[in-house]
Amino acid sequence: MDYLVIEGSRPLNGTVEISASKNAALPMIMAAILSENEVIFSNLPRLTDVDFAIRILVELGGKVSMNREGDHLTAKIKFPDSASFVAPYELVRKMRASISVLGPLLARFGKAKVSLPGGCAIGSRPVDLHIMVMEKLGAKVTVEEGYIFAEAEKLKGTEIVFPFVSVGATQAAIMTAAMAEGVSVIRNVSMEPETVELGKMLNDMGAKIDGLGTETLTIHGVNKRTLPGPKSPISVIPDRIEAGTFAVAAAATRGRVEVKNAVAEHIEILLYNLRESGVIVENTKDGFIVDARHLKKIKPVDIITSPYPGFPTDLQAQWMAYMSIADGTSTISEKIFENRFIHIGELFRLGARIKYSGNKATVQGVERLKGAPVMATDLRASASLVIGGLIAEGTTEIHRVYHIDRGYERIDQKLTALGAKIVRNRE
Ligand code: UD1
């Protein structure tokens, strides 16, 4: 198993190019199930989660050819009528996002059998809203022996009001309602850029989805098993969480990093908070620059995670690593997931002073962190440990980095190019 060794306390300097978004790519790959014709992706990120998603389609019977072009992966996907509607446990267990095959398989085949998903161990992460979506659209759903089985002669447009925002359940609703008969009005939906991109892709494929990026979607279902398919190759948006992680790492190490191929607007709240902490952030034509070279004292800034455009839960752990060396006390409230503070125990090992109760952490900034062996427990927690290691004096070893490889493309190489001392070893 690979582990990373970081010699910390060195500022990051230079330019980093952000990869295509993992969270945008995953549901878009699954949406290829709904296409009658071939779907071409021009820039998938090279990540293990993307491999899982592709593997699911292949195992179901999809025809996929992949090519490496420079840093990108291109993929051609054709999902035939002869494919299976059963996504077994061995495929689904590794990644929660696998649940997003449920709606497309149901719409395409009139039935779907999908194992309850696995993925990052953050909170209980139920799938009740996904099931609610399928039932509202007219499916009969049973959960038995670890599988969700959904069946519908015909999917029917309906009104759905989510009790709270769920990215995955909104995406399930979009993909399924797009194929139903009649109009669906869906309220309190995810406005995340990744959801907007999925909706745009479906519209390009022939769906009729209005209201993307707002709280209410109106979908005129096409009443068919497939959509014609995209008119041109699909390009996936830059990963805002990767961009945000590099931005925080630049600030925390008091460096200057130009983040290219990023959309500043997608992480406006993070960049605002970085400015509040004393960092200079400047927008450029294809990203932004974070400059913290002048920063003697980091001003503590409180954050509360919430759905887009609020502070992303996927940047909470990284922000905590940054605040652990702030000049004073800050609070971090996690409002999306229960139990998303597992990184605190590992940040402790680096000398951070953090107390928490329930979903609120209080971070008492310390002068410096000290390197130590730590263990990555989930994807974003690992990113916070990398930032911790970059800040810390001495050597930090981060074990179980397979978590980080799920969602950060070549993170060690990108950091090395910015002047970090980071090597990947095998134990
Ligand atoms: C997606 C992202 C993940 C991000 C999260 C929140 C992908 C592949 N993953 O995950 O990186 O952290 O959004 O921005 O895009 N919930 C239920 N019942 C459900 C579904 C969700 O109670 O059926 C709860 C969850 O437990 C959580 C909250 O809703 O407390 C939000 O989760 P959700 O937005 O659905 O997250 P994911 O789509 O799984």
Coordinates of C-alpha atoms in Angstrom, one line a residue, residues 88-345:
P88 CA -24.0 -6.2 -7.9
Y89 CA -22.3 -5.6 -4.5
E90 CA -18.8 -6.2 -5.7
L91 CA -19.1 -3.3 -8.1
V92 CA -21.1 -0.8 -6.0
R93 CA -19.5 -1.3 -2.5
K94 CA -16.4 0.7 -3.2
M95 CA -18.1 4.0 -4.1
R96 CA -21.3 5.6 -2.8
A97 CA -21.7 7.5 -6.1
S98 CA -22.5 4.1 -7.7
I99 CA -26.1 4.6 -6.5
S100 CA -26.5 7.0 -9.4
V101 CA -27.0 4.1 -11.8
L102 CA -30.3 3.3 -10.1
G103 CA -32.4 6.0 -11.9
P104 CA -30.8 5.5 -15.4
L105 CA -31.2 1.7 -15.2
L106 CA -34.8 2.0 -14.1
A107 CA -35.6 4.5 -16.9
R108 CA -33.9 2.4 -19.5
F109 CA -35.0 -1.1 -18.6
G110 CA -38.2 -0.5 -16.5
K111 CA -36.4 -2.2 -13.6
A112 CA -33.1 -1.9 -11.7
K113 CA -31.4 -3.9 -9.0
V114 CA -28.6 -2.0 -7.3
S115 CA -26.6 -3.0 -4.2
L116 CA -26.7 -0.6 -1.3
P117 CA -23.6 1.5 -1.8
G118 CA -20.3 1.8 0.2
G119 CA -17.8 4.7 -0.1
C120 CA -16.3 7.1 2.3
A121 CA -17.2 6.3 5.9
I122 CA -18.7 9.7 6.8
G123 CA -21.8 9.4 8.9
S124 CA -24.6 7.0 8.0
R125 CA -25.2 8.4 4.5
P126 CA -28.6 6.8 3.9
V127 CA -30.3 6.5 0.5
D128 CA -33.9 7.1 1.5
L129 CA -34.2 10.2 -0.7
H130 CA -33.0 8.3 -3.7
I131 CA -35.7 5.7 -3.0
M132 CA -38.3 8.4 -2.4
V133 CA -37.5 9.9 -5.8
M134 CA -38.1 6.6 -7.6
E135 CA -41.3 6.0 -5.7
K136 CA -42.6 9.5 -6.5
L137 CA -42.0 8.9 -10.1
G138 CA -44.1 5.8 -10.0
A139 CA -41.7 3.0 -9.3
K140 CA -42.3 0.2 -6.8
V141 CA -39.2 -0.1 -4.6
T142 CA -38.2 -2.8 -2.2
V143 CA -35.0 -3.1 -0.2
E144 CA -34.0 -6.7 0.5
E145 CA -30.8 -8.6 1.2
G146 CA -28.6 -5.5 0.6
Y147 CA -30.2 -4.6 -2.7
I148 CA -32.6 -1.9 -3.9
F149 CA -35.0 -3.3 -6.4
A150 CA -37.0 -0.7 -8.4
E151 CA -39.6 -1.5 -11.0
A152 CA -42.0 0.7 -13.1
E153 CA -44.0 -0.1 -16.2
K154 CA -44.1 3.6 -16.8
L155 CA -42.4 6.5 -15.0
K156 CA -44.8 9.4 -14.4
G157 CA -43.9 13.1 -13.9
T158 CA -44.7 14.4 -10.5
E159 CA -44.0 17.0 -7.8
I160 CA -41.1 16.3 -5.5
V161 CA -40.1 18.5 -2.6
F162 CA -36.8 17.5 -0.9
P163 CA -36.8 18.0 2.9
F164 CA -33.2 19.2 2.6
V165 CA -30.7 19.5 -0.2
S166 CA -29.1 16.3 -1.5
V167 CA -26.7 16.4 -4.4
G168 CA -27.1 12.7 -5.3
A169 CA -30.9 12.5 -4.9
T170 CA -31.3 15.7 -7.0
Q171 CA -29.2 14.1 -9.7
A172 CA -31.2 10.9 -9.5
A173 CA -34.4 12.9 -9.8
I174 CA -33.1 14.8 -12.9
M175 CA -31.9 11.7 -14.7
T176 CA -35.1 9.7 -14.0
A177 CA -37.8 12.5 -14.4
A178 CA -36.1 13.4 -17.7
M179 CA -37.3 10.1 -19.1
A180 CA -40.8 10.0 -17.5
E181 CA -44.1 10.8 -19.1
G182 CA -45.3 14.3 -18.2
V183 CA -44.0 17.2 -16.3
S184 CA -42.1 17.0 -13.0
V185 CA -41.5 20.0 -10.7
I186 CA -38.7 19.4 -8.2
R187 CA -38.1 21.8 -5.3
N188 CA -35.3 22.4 -2.9
V189 CA -32.8 20.9 -5.3
S190 CA -29.0 20.9 -5.4
M191 CA -27.6 24.0 -7.1
E192 CA -24.0 22.6 -7.1
P193 CA -22.1 23.3 -10.3
E194 CA -21.8 19.5 -10.8
T195 CA -25.6 19.1 -10.8
V196 CA -25.9 21.9 -13.3
E197 CA -23.4 20.2 -15.6
L198 CA -25.3 17.0 -15.4
G199 CA -28.5 18.8 -16.3
K200 CA -26.8 20.5 -19.3
M201 CA -25.4 17.2 -20.5
L202 CA -28.9 15.6 -20.4
N203 CA -30.3 18.6 -22.2
D204 CA -27.6 18.2 -24.9
M205 CA -28.7 14.6 -25.1
G206 CA -32.3 15.5 -25.7
A207 CA -33.8 16.1 -22.3
K208 CA -35.9 19.1 -21.3
I209 CA -34.8 20.4 -18.0
D210 CA -35.4 24.0 -16.9
G211 CA -34.3 25.9 -13.9
L212 CA -30.7 24.4 -13.5
G213 CA -28.8 26.3 -10.9
T214 CA -32.0 27.5 -9.1
E215 CA -34.0 25.9 -6.3
T216 CA -36.7 24.6 -8.5
L217 CA -36.4 22.4 -11.6
T218 CA -39.2 21.9 -14.2
I219 CA -38.6 18.8 -16.3
H220 CA -40.7 17.9 -19.3
G221 CA -40.2 14.2 -19.5
V222 CA -39.6 12.7 -23.0
N223 CA -41.5 9.5 -22.2
K224 CA -38.8 7.3 -23.8
R225 CA -36.3 4.7 -22.8
T226 CA -33.3 6.6 -24.3
L227 CA -32.3 10.0 -25.3
P228 CA -30.7 10.6 -28.7
G229 CA -27.3 11.4 -27.1
P230 CA -25.0 14.4 -27.0
K231 CA -24.3 16.4 -30.2
S232 CA -20.6 16.9 -29.4
P233 CA -18.0 15.5 -27.1
I234 CA -18.5 16.3 -23.4
S235 CA -16.0 18.3 -21.6
V236 CA -16.1 18.1 -17.7
I237 CA -15.7 21.3 -15.7
P238 CA -12.6 21.8 -13.5
D239 CA -12.7 20.3 -10.0
R240 CA -13.6 23.1 -7.6
I241 CA -12.6 21.0 -4.6
E242 CA -9.2 20.3 -6.0
A243 CA -8.8 24.0 -6.8
G244 CA -9.9 24.9 -3.3
T245 CA -7.5 22.4 -1.7
F246 CA -4.5 23.9 -3.6
A247 CA -5.8 27.4 -2.6
V248 CA -5.8 26.5 1.1
A249 CA -2.5 24.7 0.8
A250 CA -0.9 27.8 -0.7
A251 CA -2.3 30.0 2.1
A252 CA -1.4 27.6 4.9
T253 CA 2.3 27.4 3.7
R254 CA 2.5 31.1 3.1
G255 CA 3.2 30.6 -0.5
R256 CA 2.0 32.1 -3.8
V257 CA 0.2 29.8 -6.2
E258 CA -1.5 30.5 -9.5
V259 CA -4.4 28.0 -9.8
K260 CA -5.1 27.5 -13.5
N261 CA -8.1 25.9 -15.2
A262 CA -10.3 26.7 -12.2
V263 CA -13.6 28.6 -11.9
A264 CA -13.2 31.1 -9.1
E265 CA -17.0 31.6 -9.0
H266 CA -17.5 27.9 -8.0
I267 CA -15.6 28.4 -4.8
E268 CA -16.4 32.1 -4.2
I269 CA -17.1 31.5 -0.5
L270 CA -13.8 29.8 0.1
L271 CA -11.9 32.6 -1.7
Y272 CA -13.8 35.1 0.4
N273 CA -12.8 33.4 3.6
L274 CA -9.2 33.2 2.5
R275 CA -9.3 36.9 2.0
E276 CA -10.8 37.3 5.4
S277 CA -7.9 35.3 6.9
G278 CA -5.5 37.9 5.4
V279 CA -4.5 36.3 2.1
I280 CA -4.5 38.1 -1.2
V281 CA -6.7 36.4 -3.8
E282 CA -6.8 37.7 -7.3
N283 CA -8.9 36.4 -10.1
T284 CA -7.3 35.6 -13.5
K285 CA -8.8 34.8 -16.8
D286 CA -8.6 31.0 -16.2
G287 CA -8.5 30.8 -12.4
F288 CA -7.0 32.8 -9.6
I289 CA -3.8 33.5 -7.7
V290 CA -3.5 33.0 -3.9
D291 CA -0.7 35.0 -2.4
A292 CA 0.1 34.6 1.3
R293 CA 3.8 35.4 1.3
H294 CA 3.3 38.5 3.4
L295 CA 1.1 36.7 5.9
K296 CA 2.6 36.8 9.4
K297 CA -0.5 36.0 11.3
I298 CA -3.5 34.1 9.9
K299 CA -6.7 35.6 11.1
P300 CA -9.1 33.0 12.5
V301 CA -12.3 32.7 10.4
D302 CA -15.3 30.7 11.4
I303 CA -17.1 28.5 8.8
I304 CA -20.4 26.6 8.6
T305 CA -20.7 24.1 5.8
S306 CA -23.9 24.2 3.7
P307 CA -25.1 23.3 0.2
Y308 CA -23.9 25.4 -2.7
P309 CA -23.2 28.3 -2.8
G310 CA -22.4 27.8 0.9
F311 CA -19.0 26.6 2.2
P312 CA -18.5 23.1 0.8
T313 CA -18.3 20.2 3.2
D314 CA -15.6 18.7 0.9
L315 CA -13.3 21.6 1.9
Q316 CA -14.1 21.6 5.6
A317 CA -11.2 19.3 6.7
Q318 CA -8.7 21.3 4.7
W319 CA -9.9 24.5 6.3
M320 CA -9.5 23.0 9.7
A321 CA -5.8 22.2 8.9
Y322 CA -5.4 25.8 7.9
M323 CA -7.1 27.2 11.0
S324 CA -5.0 25.0 13.2
I325 CA -2.1 27.5 12.8
A326 CA -4.3 30.6 12.9
D327 CA -3.6 33.4 15.4
G328 CA -6.6 32.6 17.7
T329 CA -9.7 30.5 17.9
S330 CA -12.1 29.7 15.2
T331 CA -15.2 27.4 15.0
I332 CA -16.1 25.0 12.3
S333 CA -19.7 23.7 12.1
E334 CA -20.4 20.7 9.9
K335 CA -24.0 20.8 8.8
I336 CA -24.1 18.3 5.9
F337 CA -22.7 15.1 7.3
E338 CA -22.7 13.6 10.7
N339 CA -19.4 12.3 11.8
R340 CA -17.2 14.2 9.4
F341 CA -14.6 15.1 11.9
I342 CA -12.6 11.9 11.8
H343 CA -9.5 13.9 10.7
I344 CA -9.4 15.7 14.0
G345 CA -7.8 12.7 15.7

